Tab-separated table of C-alpha atoms in Angstrom:
chain	number	residue	atom	x	y	z
A	216	MET	CA	5.465	1.559	-13.002
A	217	GLY	CA	1.871	2.558	-12.366
A	218	PRO	CA	0.568	6.007	-11.583
A	219	CYS	CA	1.095	7.626	-8.223
A	220	SER	CA	-0.607	6.261	-5.179
A	221	ARG	CA	-1.070	7.869	-1.799
A	222	LEU	CA	-0.005	6.000	1.295
A	223	PHE	CA	0.473	6.908	4.895
A	224	VAL	CA	3.616	6.573	7.001
A	225	CYS	CA	3.479	6.346	10.768
A	226	PHE	CA	6.415	8.308	12.151
A	227	LEU	CA	8.717	6.893	14.826
A	228	LEU	CA	9.575	9.210	17.700
A	229	TRP	CA	12.407	8.929	20.201
A	230	GLY	CA	10.709	8.837	23.560
A	231	SER	CA	7.270	9.797	22.251
A	232	THR	CA	4.140	8.368	23.829
A	233	GLU	CA	2.077	8.172	20.641
A	234	LEU	CA	2.473	7.030	17.052
A	235	CYS	CA	0.153	8.135	14.340
A	236	SER	CA	-2.060	5.462	12.855
A	237	PRO	CA	-4.567	5.589	10.013
A	238	GLN	CA	-6.660	2.974	11.849
A	239	PRO	CA	-9.746	3.994	13.862
A	240	PHE	CA	-9.821	3.260	17.576
A	241	TRP	CA	-12.259	2.793	20.417
A	242	ASP	CA	-12.527	5.616	22.951
A	243	ASP	CA	-13.195	3.965	26.328
A	244	GLU	CA	-14.078	7.226	28.083
A	245	THR	CA	-16.839	8.270	25.704
A	246	GLU	CA	-17.699	4.674	24.697
A	247	ARG	CA	-17.937	5.514	21.067
A	248	PHE	CA	-16.068	4.662	17.911
A	249	ARG	CA	-14.194	7.554	16.348
A	250	PRO	CA	-11.326	7.900	13.856
A	251	SER	CA	-7.781	8.625	14.934
A	252	LYS	CA	-5.820	11.743	14.077
A	253	PRO	CA	-4.558	12.153	10.516
A	254	PRO	CA	-0.936	11.144	9.988
A	255	ALA	CA	1.798	13.715	10.519
A	256	VAL	CA	3.884	12.307	7.645
A	257	MET	CA	2.397	11.380	4.265
A	258	VAL	CA	4.175	9.878	1.239
A	259	GLU	CA	3.217	9.675	-2.430
A	260	CYS	CA	5.065	7.030	-4.427
A	261	GLN	CA	4.916	8.459	-7.933
A	262	GLU	CA	6.252	7.029	-11.166
A	263	ALA	CA	9.634	8.752	-11.058
A	264	GLN	CA	9.754	10.476	-7.687
A	265	LEU	CA	8.475	10.350	-4.144
A	266	VAL	CA	6.759	13.290	-2.458
A	267	VAL	CA	6.877	13.592	1.327
A	268	THR	CA	4.550	15.966	3.180
A	269	VAL	CA	5.268	16.695	6.857
A	270	ASP	CA	2.906	18.433	9.256
A	271	LYS	CA	4.751	21.180	11.133
A	272	ASP	CA	3.004	19.959	14.271
A	273	LEU	CA	5.015	16.755	13.907
A	274	PHE	CA	4.766	15.709	17.552
A	275	GLY	CA	1.113	16.668	18.020
A	276	THR	CA	1.966	19.026	20.887
A	277	GLY	CA	1.133	22.322	19.192
A	278	LYS	CA	4.807	23.313	18.989
A	279	LEU	CA	5.691	23.706	15.325
A	280	ILE	CA	8.996	22.401	14.021
A	281	ARG	CA	11.286	24.453	11.811
A	282	PRO	CA	11.689	23.369	8.157
A	283	ALA	CA	15.455	23.867	8.486
A	284	ASP	CA	15.543	21.005	11.008
A	285	LEU	CA	14.155	18.510	8.438
A	286	THR	CA	16.220	16.602	5.866
A	287	LEU	CA	15.547	13.603	3.634
A	288	GLY	CA	17.843	10.659	3.015
A	289	PRO	CA	21.546	10.033	3.676
A	290	ASP	CA	22.429	13.034	1.467
A	291	ASN	CA	20.448	15.388	3.745
A	292	CYS	CA	18.263	16.813	0.981
A	293	GLU	CA	16.492	20.002	2.009
A	294	PRO	CA	12.729	20.628	1.718
A	295	LEU	CA	11.052	22.753	-0.915
A	296	ALA	CA	10.799	26.459	-0.215
A	297	SER	CA	7.544	27.422	1.466
A	298	ALA	CA	5.960	30.385	3.202
A	299	ASP	CA	6.133	30.666	6.969
A	300	THR	CA	2.342	30.547	7.081
A	301	ASP	CA	2.200	27.082	5.482
A	302	GLY	CA	1.286	24.358	7.915
A	303	VAL	CA	3.307	21.654	6.128
A	304	VAL	CA	6.821	21.034	4.808
A	305	ARG	CA	7.245	19.245	1.461
A	306	PHE	CA	9.983	17.208	-0.202
A	307	ALA	CA	9.934	16.117	-3.859
A	308	VAL	CA	12.925	13.993	-4.920
A	309	GLY	CA	13.670	11.501	-7.660
A	310	LEU	CA	13.662	7.827	-6.794
A	311	HIS	CA	17.438	7.668	-7.291
A	312	GLU	CA	18.245	10.947	-5.494
A	313	CYS	CA	19.183	11.845	-1.906
A	314	GLY	CA	20.958	8.526	-1.370
A	315	ASN	CA	17.794	6.433	-1.719
A	316	ILE	CA	18.532	2.709	-1.572
A	317	LEU	CA	17.108	0.381	-4.218
A	318	GLN	CA	16.486	-3.269	-3.422
A	319	VAL	CA	15.257	-5.739	-6.026
A	320	THR	CA	13.196	-8.701	-4.842
A	321	ASP	CA	11.433	-11.407	-6.777
A	322	ASN	CA	8.222	-9.405	-6.820
A	323	ALA	CA	9.037	-5.726	-6.280
A	324	LEU	CA	11.423	-2.810	-6.590
A	325	VAL	CA	11.840	-1.315	-3.125
A	326	TYR	CA	13.122	2.242	-2.689
A	327	SER	CA	13.970	3.059	0.927
A	328	THR	CA	15.045	6.276	2.628
A	329	PHE	CA	14.289	8.159	5.840
A	330	LEU	CA	13.047	11.533	7.035
A	331	LEU	CA	15.208	13.065	9.770
A	332	HIS	CA	14.143	15.731	12.250
A	333	ASN	CA	17.323	16.953	13.940
A	334	PRO	CA	16.504	20.065	16.003
A	335	ARG	CA	19.179	22.654	16.686
A	336	PRO	CA	19.112	25.384	19.360
A	337	ALA	CA	17.581	28.635	18.169
A	338	GLY	CA	19.660	31.785	18.432
A	339	ASN	CA	21.965	31.853	21.442
A	340	LEU	CA	19.936	29.321	23.421
A	341	SER	CA	21.446	26.001	24.462
A	342	ILE	CA	18.223	24.058	24.995
A	343	LEU	CA	15.877	22.038	22.806
A	344	ARG	CA	12.123	21.726	23.166
A	345	THR	CA	11.527	18.992	20.580
A	346	ASN	CA	12.943	15.498	20.151
A	347	ARG	CA	15.063	14.031	17.408
A	348	ALA	CA	12.999	11.748	15.171
A	349	GLU	CA	13.849	9.411	12.301
A	350	VAL	CA	11.045	8.206	10.013
A	351	PRO	CA	11.832	5.195	7.771
A	352	ILE	CA	10.130	5.408	4.371
A	353	GLU	CA	9.715	2.726	1.719
A	354	CYS	CA	8.022	2.626	-1.670
A	355	HIS	CA	7.257	-0.811	-3.143
A	356	TYR	CA	6.693	-1.105	-6.896
A	357	PRO	CA	5.412	-4.563	-7.930
A	358	ARG	CA	7.295	-6.225	-10.789
A	359	GLN	CA	4.537	-8.617	-11.853
A	360	GLY	CA	2.433	-7.844	-14.895
A	361	ASN	CA	-0.994	-6.338	-14.345
A	362	VAL	CA	-3.798	-7.827	-16.416
A	363	SER	CA	-6.716	-6.076	-14.745
A	364	SER	CA	-8.113	-2.646	-15.447
A	365	TRP	CA	-7.021	-1.401	-12.041
A	366	ALA	CA	-3.800	0.537	-11.530
A	367	ILE	CA	-0.912	-1.132	-9.751
A	368	GLN	CA	-0.835	0.119	-6.173
A	369	PRO	CA	2.581	0.392	-4.474
A	370	THR	CA	2.508	-0.557	-0.802
A	371	TRP	CA	4.532	0.410	2.254
A	372	VAL	CA	4.881	-2.360	4.819
A	373	PRO	CA	5.346	-0.969	8.359
A	374	PHE	CA	7.090	-2.696	11.272
A	375	ARG	CA	7.683	-5.997	9.473
A	376	THR	CA	8.998	-7.590	6.311
A	377	THR	CA	7.429	-10.174	4.058
A	378	VAL	CA	9.585	-12.476	1.932
A	379	PHE	CA	8.407	-14.458	-1.074
A	380	SER	CA	10.202	-17.688	-1.989
A	381	GLU	CA	10.526	-19.162	-5.462
A	382	GLU	CA	7.322	-21.196	-5.123
A	383	LYS	CA	5.381	-18.235	-3.702
A	384	LEU	CA	5.603	-19.235	-0.055
A	385	VAL	CA	5.092	-16.007	1.907
A	386	PHE	CA	7.081	-15.788	5.155
A	387	SER	CA	6.210	-13.060	7.659
A	388	LEU	CA	7.083	-11.932	11.179
A	389	ARG	CA	4.690	-9.594	12.987
A	390	LEU	CA	4.189	-7.892	16.335
A	391	MET	CA	0.881	-8.976	17.875
A	392	GLU	CA	-1.423	-7.723	20.615
A	393	GLU	CA	-1.210	-9.462	23.994
A	394	ASN	CA	-4.226	-11.674	23.242
A	395	TRP	CA	-2.833	-12.621	19.792
A	396	SER	CA	-6.088	-11.470	18.175
A	397	ALA	CA	-4.642	-8.790	15.887
A	398	GLU	CA	-1.420	-7.173	14.756
A	399	LYS	CA	-0.025	-4.517	17.100
A	400	MET	CA	-0.314	-1.142	15.392
A	401	THR	CA	2.007	0.863	17.700
A	402	PRO	CA	5.357	-0.856	18.322
A	403	THR	CA	6.096	1.009	21.566
A	404	PHE	CA	7.193	-0.658	24.799
A	405	GLN	CA	8.685	0.076	28.193
A	406	LEU	CA	11.249	-2.054	29.963
A	407	GLY	CA	9.374	-4.803	31.746
A	408	ASP	CA	6.854	-5.267	28.939
A	409	ARG	CA	6.629	-8.387	26.817
A	410	ALA	CA	6.654	-8.420	22.999
A	411	HIS	CA	4.354	-10.947	21.305
A	412	LEU	CA	5.767	-12.149	17.971
A	413	GLN	CA	4.067	-14.316	15.366
A	414	ALA	CA	5.954	-16.069	12.568
A	415	GLN	CA	3.833	-17.401	9.730
A	416	VAL	CA	4.068	-18.892	6.263
A	417	HIS	CA	1.247	-18.598	3.752
A	418	THR	CA	1.367	-21.783	1.729
A	419	GLY	CA	-1.310	-21.054	-0.866
A	420	SER	CA	-1.846	-24.223	-2.891
A	421	HIS	CA	1.315	-25.805	-1.490
A	422	VAL	CA	1.181	-29.042	0.513
A	423	PRO	CA	0.621	-28.529	4.286
A	424	LEU	CA	3.783	-27.305	6.009
A	425	ARG	CA	5.034	-26.772	9.567
A	426	LEU	CA	6.938	-23.555	10.299
A	427	PHE	CA	10.014	-23.276	12.546
A	428	VAL	CA	12.053	-20.306	13.806
A	429	ASP	CA	15.624	-21.476	13.227
A	430	HIS	CA	17.401	-18.505	14.815
A	431	CYS	CA	16.717	-14.860	15.742
A	432	VAL	CA	18.976	-11.940	16.597
A	433	ALA	CA	18.224	-8.410	17.843
A	434	THR	CA	20.234	-5.424	16.554
A	435	LEU	CA	20.010	-1.637	16.485
A	436	THR	CA	19.564	-1.588	12.687
A	437	PRO	CA	17.745	-3.833	10.187
A	438	ASP	CA	21.130	-5.381	9.294
A	439	TRP	CA	21.449	-8.455	11.557
A	440	SER	CA	25.230	-8.649	11.011
A	441	THR	CA	25.935	-5.401	12.914
A	442	SER	CA	27.022	-4.957	16.517
A	443	PRO	CA	25.915	-4.789	19.253
A	444	TYR	CA	23.554	-7.734	18.986
A	445	HIS	CA	21.584	-10.073	21.234
A	446	THR	CA	20.723	-13.647	20.286
A	447	ILE	CA	17.116	-14.625	21.001
A	448	VAL	CA	16.778	-17.991	19.222
A	449	ASP	CA	19.778	-20.144	18.314
A	450	PHE	CA	20.881	-23.720	17.589
A	451	HIS	CA	18.008	-24.498	15.214
A	452	GLY	CA	15.074	-23.508	17.403
A	453	CYS	CA	16.328	-23.074	20.991
A	454	LEU	CA	14.855	-19.889	22.542
A	455	VAL	CA	18.044	-19.068	24.453
A	456	ASP	CA	16.775	-15.656	25.616
A	457	GLY	CA	14.713	-17.556	28.204
A	458	LEU	CA	17.901	-18.807	29.894
A	459	THR	CA	18.592	-15.372	31.390
A	460	ASP	CA	16.353	-13.370	33.731
A	461	ALA	CA	13.661	-13.274	31.036
A	462	SER	CA	10.535	-15.408	30.657
A	463	SER	CA	10.732	-15.569	26.857
A	464	ALA	CA	9.147	-18.732	25.452
A	465	PHE	CA	7.347	-20.316	22.511
A	466	LYS	CA	3.554	-20.532	22.849
A	467	ALA	CA	2.186	-24.066	22.982
A	468	PRO	CA	0.162	-25.473	21.424
A	469	ARG	CA	0.344	-23.822	18.033
A	470	PRO	CA	-2.836	-22.297	16.570
A	471	ARG	CA	-1.934	-23.948	13.240
A	472	PRO	CA	1.132	-25.821	11.905
A	473	GLU	CA	2.086	-22.895	9.638
A	474	ILE	CA	2.083	-20.420	12.585
A	475	LEU	CA	4.555	-20.236	15.473
A	476	GLN	CA	4.085	-17.684	18.257
A	477	PHE	CA	6.560	-16.654	20.956
A	478	THR	CA	7.122	-13.928	23.530
A	479	VAL	CA	10.270	-11.933	24.287
A	480	ASP	CA	10.816	-9.772	27.368
A	481	VAL	CA	11.747	-6.382	25.941
A	482	PHE	CA	15.185	-4.911	26.563
A	483	ARG	CA	17.524	-2.166	25.396
A	484	PHE	CA	21.249	-2.245	24.735
A	485	ALA	CA	23.372	-0.855	27.553
A	486	ASN	CA	25.727	2.053	26.883
A	487	ASP	CA	23.741	3.059	23.799
A	488	SER	CA	21.318	5.970	23.689
A	489	ARG	CA	19.229	4.588	20.819
A	490	ASN	CA	15.820	3.401	22.003
A	491	MET	CA	14.801	1.084	19.179
A	492	ILE	CA	15.771	-2.420	18.051
A	493	TYR	CA	15.098	-4.728	15.117
A	494	ILE	CA	14.586	-8.491	15.351
A	495	THR	CA	15.644	-10.650	12.400
A	496	CYS	CA	14.640	-14.316	12.291
A	497	HIS	CA	15.496	-17.131	9.914
A	498	LEU	CA	12.290	-19.076	9.207
A	499	LYS	CA	12.006	-22.465	7.562
A	500	VAL	CA	9.353	-25.099	6.895
A	501	THR	CA	9.098	-28.865	6.718
A	502	PRO	CA	6.252	-31.146	5.586
A	503	VAL	CA	3.608	-31.240	8.292
A	504	ASP	CA	3.827	-35.021	8.561
A	505	ARG	CA	7.579	-34.969	9.332
A	506	VAL	CA	8.397	-35.573	12.993
A	507	PRO	CA	10.348	-32.621	14.544
A	508	ASP	CA	14.021	-33.322	15.211
A	509	GLN	CA	17.161	-31.504	16.423
A	510	LEU	CA	17.365	-29.433	13.240
A	511	ASN	CA	13.653	-28.601	13.106
A	512	LYS	CA	12.227	-27.809	16.526
A	513	ALA	CA	10.790	-25.113	18.804
A	514	CYS	CA	12.184	-25.434	22.345
A	515	SER	CA	11.657	-23.237	25.421
A	516	PHE	CA	13.475	-23.300	28.759
A	517	SER	CA	11.406	-23.621	31.946
A	518	LYS	CA	13.078	-22.209	35.057
A	519	SER	CA	10.601	-23.970	37.348
A	520	SER	CA	11.538	-27.418	36.038
A	521	ASN	CA	15.049	-26.400	34.933
A	522	ARG	CA	14.719	-28.160	31.596
A	523	TRP	CA	13.995	-27.609	27.927
A	524	SER	CA	10.666	-28.659	26.403
A	525	PRO	CA	9.446	-28.686	22.766
A	526	VAL	CA	6.216	-27.252	21.392
A	527	GLU	CA	5.699	-30.627	19.712
A	528	GLY	CA	7.699	-33.780	19.046
A	529	PRO	CA	9.891	-35.991	21.266
A	530	THR	CA	11.230	-34.303	24.405
A	531	ASP	CA	14.812	-35.435	23.735
A	532	ILE	CA	15.138	-33.169	20.665
A	533	CYS	CA	15.705	-30.231	23.041
A	534	ARG	CA	18.557	-31.768	25.037
A	535	CYS	CA	21.114	-30.337	22.628
A	536	CYS	CA	20.004	-26.796	23.574
A	537	SER	CA	21.846	-27.072	26.899
A	538	LYS	CA	25.099	-27.993	25.154
A	539	GLY	CA	24.640	-25.534	22.284
A	540	ARG	CA	25.360	-28.186	19.677
A	541	CYS	CA	22.320	-29.278	17.706
A	542	GLY	CA	22.598	-31.179	14.454
A	543	ILE	CA	25.817	-31.748	12.551
A	544	SER	CA	27.469	-28.354	12.752
A	545	GLY	CA	25.934	-26.949	15.926
A	546	ARG	CA	26.912	-23.493	14.772
A	547	SER	CA	24.793	-20.398	15.155
A	548	MET	CA	24.083	-17.813	12.469
A	549	ARG	CA	26.068	-15.207	14.432
A	550	LEU	CA	29.095	-17.424	14.978
A	551	SER	CA	29.314	-18.325	11.300
A	552	HIS	CA	29.180	-14.665	10.301
A	553	ARG	CA	31.778	-13.511	12.808
A	554	GLU	CA	34.223	-16.125	11.624
A	555	GLY	CA	33.973	-14.834	8.071
A	556	ARG	CA	31.558	-17.501	6.828
A	557	PRO	CA	28.139	-15.834	6.605
A	558	VAL	CA	25.000	-17.745	5.751
A	559	PRO	CA	24.996	-18.327	1.975
A	560	ARG	CA	22.862	-15.763	0.204
A	561	SER	CA	21.204	-18.482	-1.856
A	562	ARG	CA	19.524	-19.746	1.329
A	563	ARG	CA	17.323	-16.660	1.358
A	564	HIS	CA	15.632	-17.650	-1.897
A	565	VAL	CA	15.181	-21.388	-1.542
A	566	THR	CA	11.715	-22.790	-1.192
A	567	GLU	CA	11.792	-23.809	2.448
A	568	GLU	CA	13.383	-20.835	4.270
A	569	ALA	CA	13.784	-17.064	4.395
A	570	ASP	CA	15.097	-14.236	6.600
A	571	VAL	CA	12.485	-11.765	7.864
A	572	THR	CA	12.764	-8.685	10.067
A	573	VAL	CA	10.349	-6.959	12.411
A	574	GLY	CA	10.985	-3.479	13.759
A	575	PRO	CA	11.740	-1.070	14.964
A	576	LEU	CA	10.533	-1.866	18.462
A	577	ILE	CA	10.583	1.481	20.272
A	578	PHE	CA	11.236	1.754	23.996
A	579	LEU	CA	9.746	4.787	25.718
A	580	ARG	CA	11.701	6.449	28.487
A	581	LYS	CA	9.868	6.574	31.803
A	582	MET	CA	9.093	9.917	33.439
A	583	ASN	CA	11.318	9.130	36.420
A	584	ASP	CA	14.256	8.240	34.196
A	585	ARG	CA	16.563	11.183	34.762
A	586	GLY	CA	19.808	9.572	33.762
A	587	VAL	CA	20.500	12.304	31.226
A	588	GLU	CA	19.245	15.173	33.354
A	589	GLY	CA	21.977	15.349	35.966
A	590	PRO	CA	23.227	18.844	35.091
A	591	THR	CA	19.708	20.292	35.083
A	592	SER	CA	19.155	19.334	38.737
A	593	SER	CA	21.932	21.576	40.062
A	594	PRO	CA	20.181	25.012	39.668
A	595	PRO	CA	17.411	24.135	42.183
A	596	LEU	CA	20.033	22.991	44.666
A	597	VAL	CA	21.981	26.211	44.181
A	598	MET	CA	18.860	28.310	44.733
A	599	LEU	CA	18.024	26.355	47.871
A	600	GLY	CA	21.544	26.895	49.195
A	601	LEU	CA	21.376	30.619	48.496
A	602	GLY	CA	18.018	30.850	50.252
A	603	LEU	CA	19.307	29.107	53.360
A	604	ALA	CA	22.395	31.307	53.381
A	605	THR	CA	20.230	34.453	53.183
A	606	VAL	CA	18.038	33.337	56.079
A	607	MET	CA	21.074	32.552	58.232
A	608	THR	CA	22.656	35.920	57.409
A	609	LEU	CA	19.512	37.842	58.362
A	610	THR	CA	19.189	35.858	61.586
A	611	LEU	CA	22.783	36.560	62.587
A	612	ALA	CA	22.325	40.264	61.758
A	613	ALA	CA	19.269	40.465	64.009
A	614	ILE	CA	21.129	38.803	66.882
A	615	VAL	CA	24.103	41.158	66.493
A	616	LEU	CA	21.879	44.239	66.458
A	617	GLY	CA	20.063	43.043	69.580
A	618	LEU	CA	23.276	42.461	71.494
A	619	THR	CA	24.671	45.843	70.405
A	620	GLY	CA	21.588	47.655	71.687
A	621	ARG	CA	21.808	45.978	75.067
A	622	LEU	CA	25.509	46.812	75.423
A	623	ARG	CA	24.824	50.499	74.670
A	624	ALA	CA	22.054	50.628	77.241
A	625	ALA	CA	24.333	49.114	79.886
A	626	SER	CA	27.159	51.631	79.234
A	627	HIS	CA	24.863	54.728	79.675
A	628	PRO	CA	22.752	54.247	82.877
A	629	VAL	CA	19.848	56.676	83.473
A	630	CYS	CA	20.181	58.623	86.806
A	631	PRO	CA	17.060	59.844	88.656
A	632	VAL	CA	16.548	63.675	88.711
A	633	SER	CA	15.484	65.369	91.988
A	634	ALA	CA	12.943	68.196	91.816
A	635	SER	CA	14.203	71.544	93.105
A	636	GLN	CA	12.649	73.064	96.163
């Protein structure tokens, strides 16, 4: 492994309106180009350990978090001791400590963990003024030999995964801006927004290829086999999410044969408080000169015409989407897994296909969403009731006193006094 390298991690906040980003941005108000704020979480992937540095102003609001509310990894490792005057909290753990997960790919050793901010009420209070936050962290150590004089630089890949096949085909799935011009740097959405996804294969010196999205599923974790789940693409390229009240569809025409773009109306799982999802897609390629068929297609459903249509190829290749039986088996990835026959692991490493994941997509709660604030609305109502009761009591007291005074005056009449002669 090479020497340490410094890399930045954008933290993911539950309900936050901003994510840190090392990229500069354009300030429309001042019409000038200026850099963004420094990251609140920074990671050093060293040779035998990883060092995590957390700014106490984690949320950028000026309210400092407490070091005791921070832990690292599934084993809840505590931070290093520091003075109260320090503006940062530090962790230094071995690569195999704190429950870190090691994954071995064809090209890298990947150590993954997470930073957890789990605030607890201070003293006898029963309220919280900061949010819970979970920050996924990964360190990638390349396995290939290095023949240059430059040090090997580990990389952390945010919001997407990249899979290398045996012949060095690079499959990727990325969140894009609305105009498809660049990758979306902040994966935050609100219900009603539309996510723009781009699947791509980098062929290198390989013969020209056409990329297809075979099936996609959305889950609450990067593991596509968990529940709950929502199927987005199924039956070898049918974008079934567009059958519901969504307008999800593949973009036609393609920009290039090795790129396939599609949109998905964002959503969240009901009866679950988590506000982030992951989308896992199975991508595959065919020679660019092969005509698309029922097993290799990209079909969208049009509500206006009430029919399926392909991005390219004969229109009849999409007819099987309505029946849900395309090709020989007509079985979806999810159905095969639930019946105890998951997709063979060897399929992930063959030349023509790979599973890739993008996420998390984070859904921000709107300001008028008070679904979890029911109990907090009762004190104002109680105060209003008490105020009305006080006014009524004072009014009744004034009326009673007025009537009492009149009754006393009526019971003691004043007689005129005659002057003596």
